[in-house]
């Protein structure tokens, strides 16, 4: 299609990007019960754990937190 030939594709917002939800993260100091409650409410089985600088430190899964 000629009408998009000169479009910078790196600056195009796709429907997938617009519809993606930002994922909630938790600090290592968050009580496991709080994370489990969030997982249950959001119908998820895991969340990302980040430090105070927002650097990924791991993943907390419901099966690990429940033990």
PDB file of C-alpha atoms in Angstrom:
ATOM      1  CA  UNK A   1       0.000   0.000   0.000  1.00  0.00           C
ATOM      2  CA  UNK A   2       1.534   3.239  -1.165  1.00  0.00           C
ATOM      3  CA  UNK A   3      -0.162   5.404   1.455  1.00  0.00           C
ATOM      4  CA  UNK A   4       1.973   3.874   4.266  1.00  0.00           C
ATOM      5  CA  UNK A   5       5.195   3.473   2.313  1.00  0.00           C
ATOM      6  CA  UNK A   6       6.964   6.347   4.072  1.00  0.00           C
ATOM      7  CA  UNK A   7       5.598   5.671   7.592  1.00  0.00           C
ATOM      8  CA  UNK A   8       8.198   5.046  10.299  1.00  0.00           C
ATOM      9  CA  UNK A   9       6.964   1.653  11.533  1.00  0.00           C
ATOM     10  CA  UNK A  10       8.812   2.050  14.861  1.00  0.00           C
ATOM     11  CA  UNK A  11       6.448   4.902  15.723  1.00  0.00           C
ATOM     12  CA  UNK A  12       3.223   3.067  14.885  1.00  0.00           C
ATOM     13  CA  UNK A  13       0.931   2.189  17.770  1.00  0.00           C
ATOM     14  CA  UNK A  14      -0.609  -1.215  17.172  1.00  0.00           C
ATOM     15  CA  UNK A  15      -3.842  -2.525  18.620  1.00  0.00           C
ATOM     16  CA  UNK A  16      -1.835  -5.128  20.521  1.00  0.00           C
ATOM     17  CA  UNK A  17       0.220  -2.437  22.260  1.00  0.00           C
ATOM     18  CA  UNK A  18      -2.850  -0.363  23.047  1.00  0.00           C
ATOM     19  CA  UNK A  19      -4.700  -3.326  24.527  1.00  0.00           C
ATOM     20  CA  UNK A  20      -1.847  -4.719  26.634  1.00  0.00           C
ATOM     21  CA  UNK A  21      -2.289  -4.212  30.343  1.00  0.00           C
ATOM     22  CA  UNK A  22       0.601  -3.034  32.437  1.00  0.00           C
ATOM     23  CA  UNK A  23       1.662  -5.810  34.753  1.00  0.00           C
ATOM     24  CA  UNK A  24       1.686  -5.147  38.452  1.00  0.00           C
ATOM     25  CA  UNK A  25       4.951  -5.794  40.255  1.00  0.00           C
ATOM     26  CA  UNK A  26       5.791  -6.392  43.897  1.00  0.00           C
ATOM     27  CA  UNK A  27       8.773  -5.679  46.120  1.00  0.00           C
ATOM     28  CA  UNK A  28      10.518  -8.551  47.927  1.00  0.00           C
ATOM     29  CA  UNK A  29       9.274  -7.055  51.205  1.00  0.00           C
ATOM     30  CA  UNK A  30       5.598  -7.452  50.244  1.00  0.00           C
ATOM     31  CA  UNK A  31       3.898  -9.944  52.573  1.00  0.00           C
ATOM     32  CA  UNK A  32       3.127 -13.218  50.761  1.00  0.00           C
ATOM     33  CA  UNK A  33      -0.503 -13.034  51.893  1.00  0.00           C
ATOM     34  CA  UNK A  34      -0.906  -9.716  50.028  1.00  0.00           C
ATOM     35  CA  UNK A  35       0.563 -11.194  46.849  1.00  0.00           C
ATOM     36  CA  UNK A  36      -1.638 -14.285  47.114  1.00  0.00           C
ATOM     37  CA  UNK A  37      -4.723 -12.103  47.564  1.00  0.00           C
ATOM     38  CA  UNK A  38      -3.828 -10.112  44.445  1.00  0.00           C
ATOM     39  CA  UNK A  39      -3.175 -13.299  42.452  1.00  0.00           C
ATOM     40  CA  UNK A  40      -6.532 -14.707  43.488  1.00  0.00           C
ATOM     41  CA  UNK A  41      -8.411 -11.479  42.702  1.00  0.00           C
ATOM     42  CA  UNK A  42      -6.678 -11.085  39.320  1.00  0.00           C
ATOM     43  CA  UNK A  43      -6.998 -14.799  38.470  1.00  0.00           C
ATOM     44  CA  UNK A  44      -3.241 -15.086  37.914  1.00  0.00           C
ATOM     45  CA  UNK A  45      -0.682 -17.637  39.051  1.00  0.00           C
ATOM     46  CA  UNK A  46       2.416 -15.426  39.224  1.00  0.00           C
ATOM     47  CA  UNK A  47       3.814 -11.900  39.422  1.00  0.00           C
ATOM     48  CA  UNK A  48       7.149 -10.195  38.855  1.00  0.00           C
ATOM     49  CA  UNK A  49       9.261  -9.196  41.848  1.00  0.00           C
ATOM     50  CA  UNK A  50      11.357  -6.039  41.408  1.00  0.00           C
ATOM     51  CA  UNK A  51      13.668  -4.071  43.671  1.00  0.00           C
ATOM     52  CA  UNK A  52      13.382  -0.394  44.582  1.00  0.00           C
ATOM     53  CA  UNK A  53      15.082   0.522  41.274  1.00  0.00           C
ATOM     54  CA  UNK A  54      12.423  -1.460  39.375  1.00  0.00           C
ATOM     55  CA  UNK A  55      14.978  -4.098  38.358  1.00  0.00           C
ATOM     56  CA  UNK A  56      13.544  -7.582  37.943  1.00  0.00           C
ATOM     57  CA  UNK A  57      14.627  -9.858  40.778  1.00  0.00           C
ATOM     58  CA  UNK A  58      12.396 -12.853  40.194  1.00  0.00           C
ATOM     59  CA  UNK A  59       8.912 -14.275  39.876  1.00  0.00           C
ATOM     60  CA  UNK A  60       6.567 -15.137  42.732  1.00  0.00           C
ATOM     61  CA  UNK A  61       4.206 -18.010  41.930  1.00  0.00           C
ATOM     62  CA  UNK A  62       1.098 -18.900  43.872  1.00  0.00           C
ATOM     63  CA  UNK A  63       2.220 -22.497  44.435  1.00  0.00           C
ATOM     64  CA  UNK A  64       5.470 -21.255  46.007  1.00  0.00           C
ATOM     65  CA  UNK A  65       3.811 -18.597  48.146  1.00  0.00           C
ATOM     66  CA  UNK A  66       1.171 -20.964  49.529  1.00  0.00           C
ATOM     67  CA  UNK A  67       3.747 -23.205  51.195  1.00  0.00           C
TER      68      UNK A  67
END
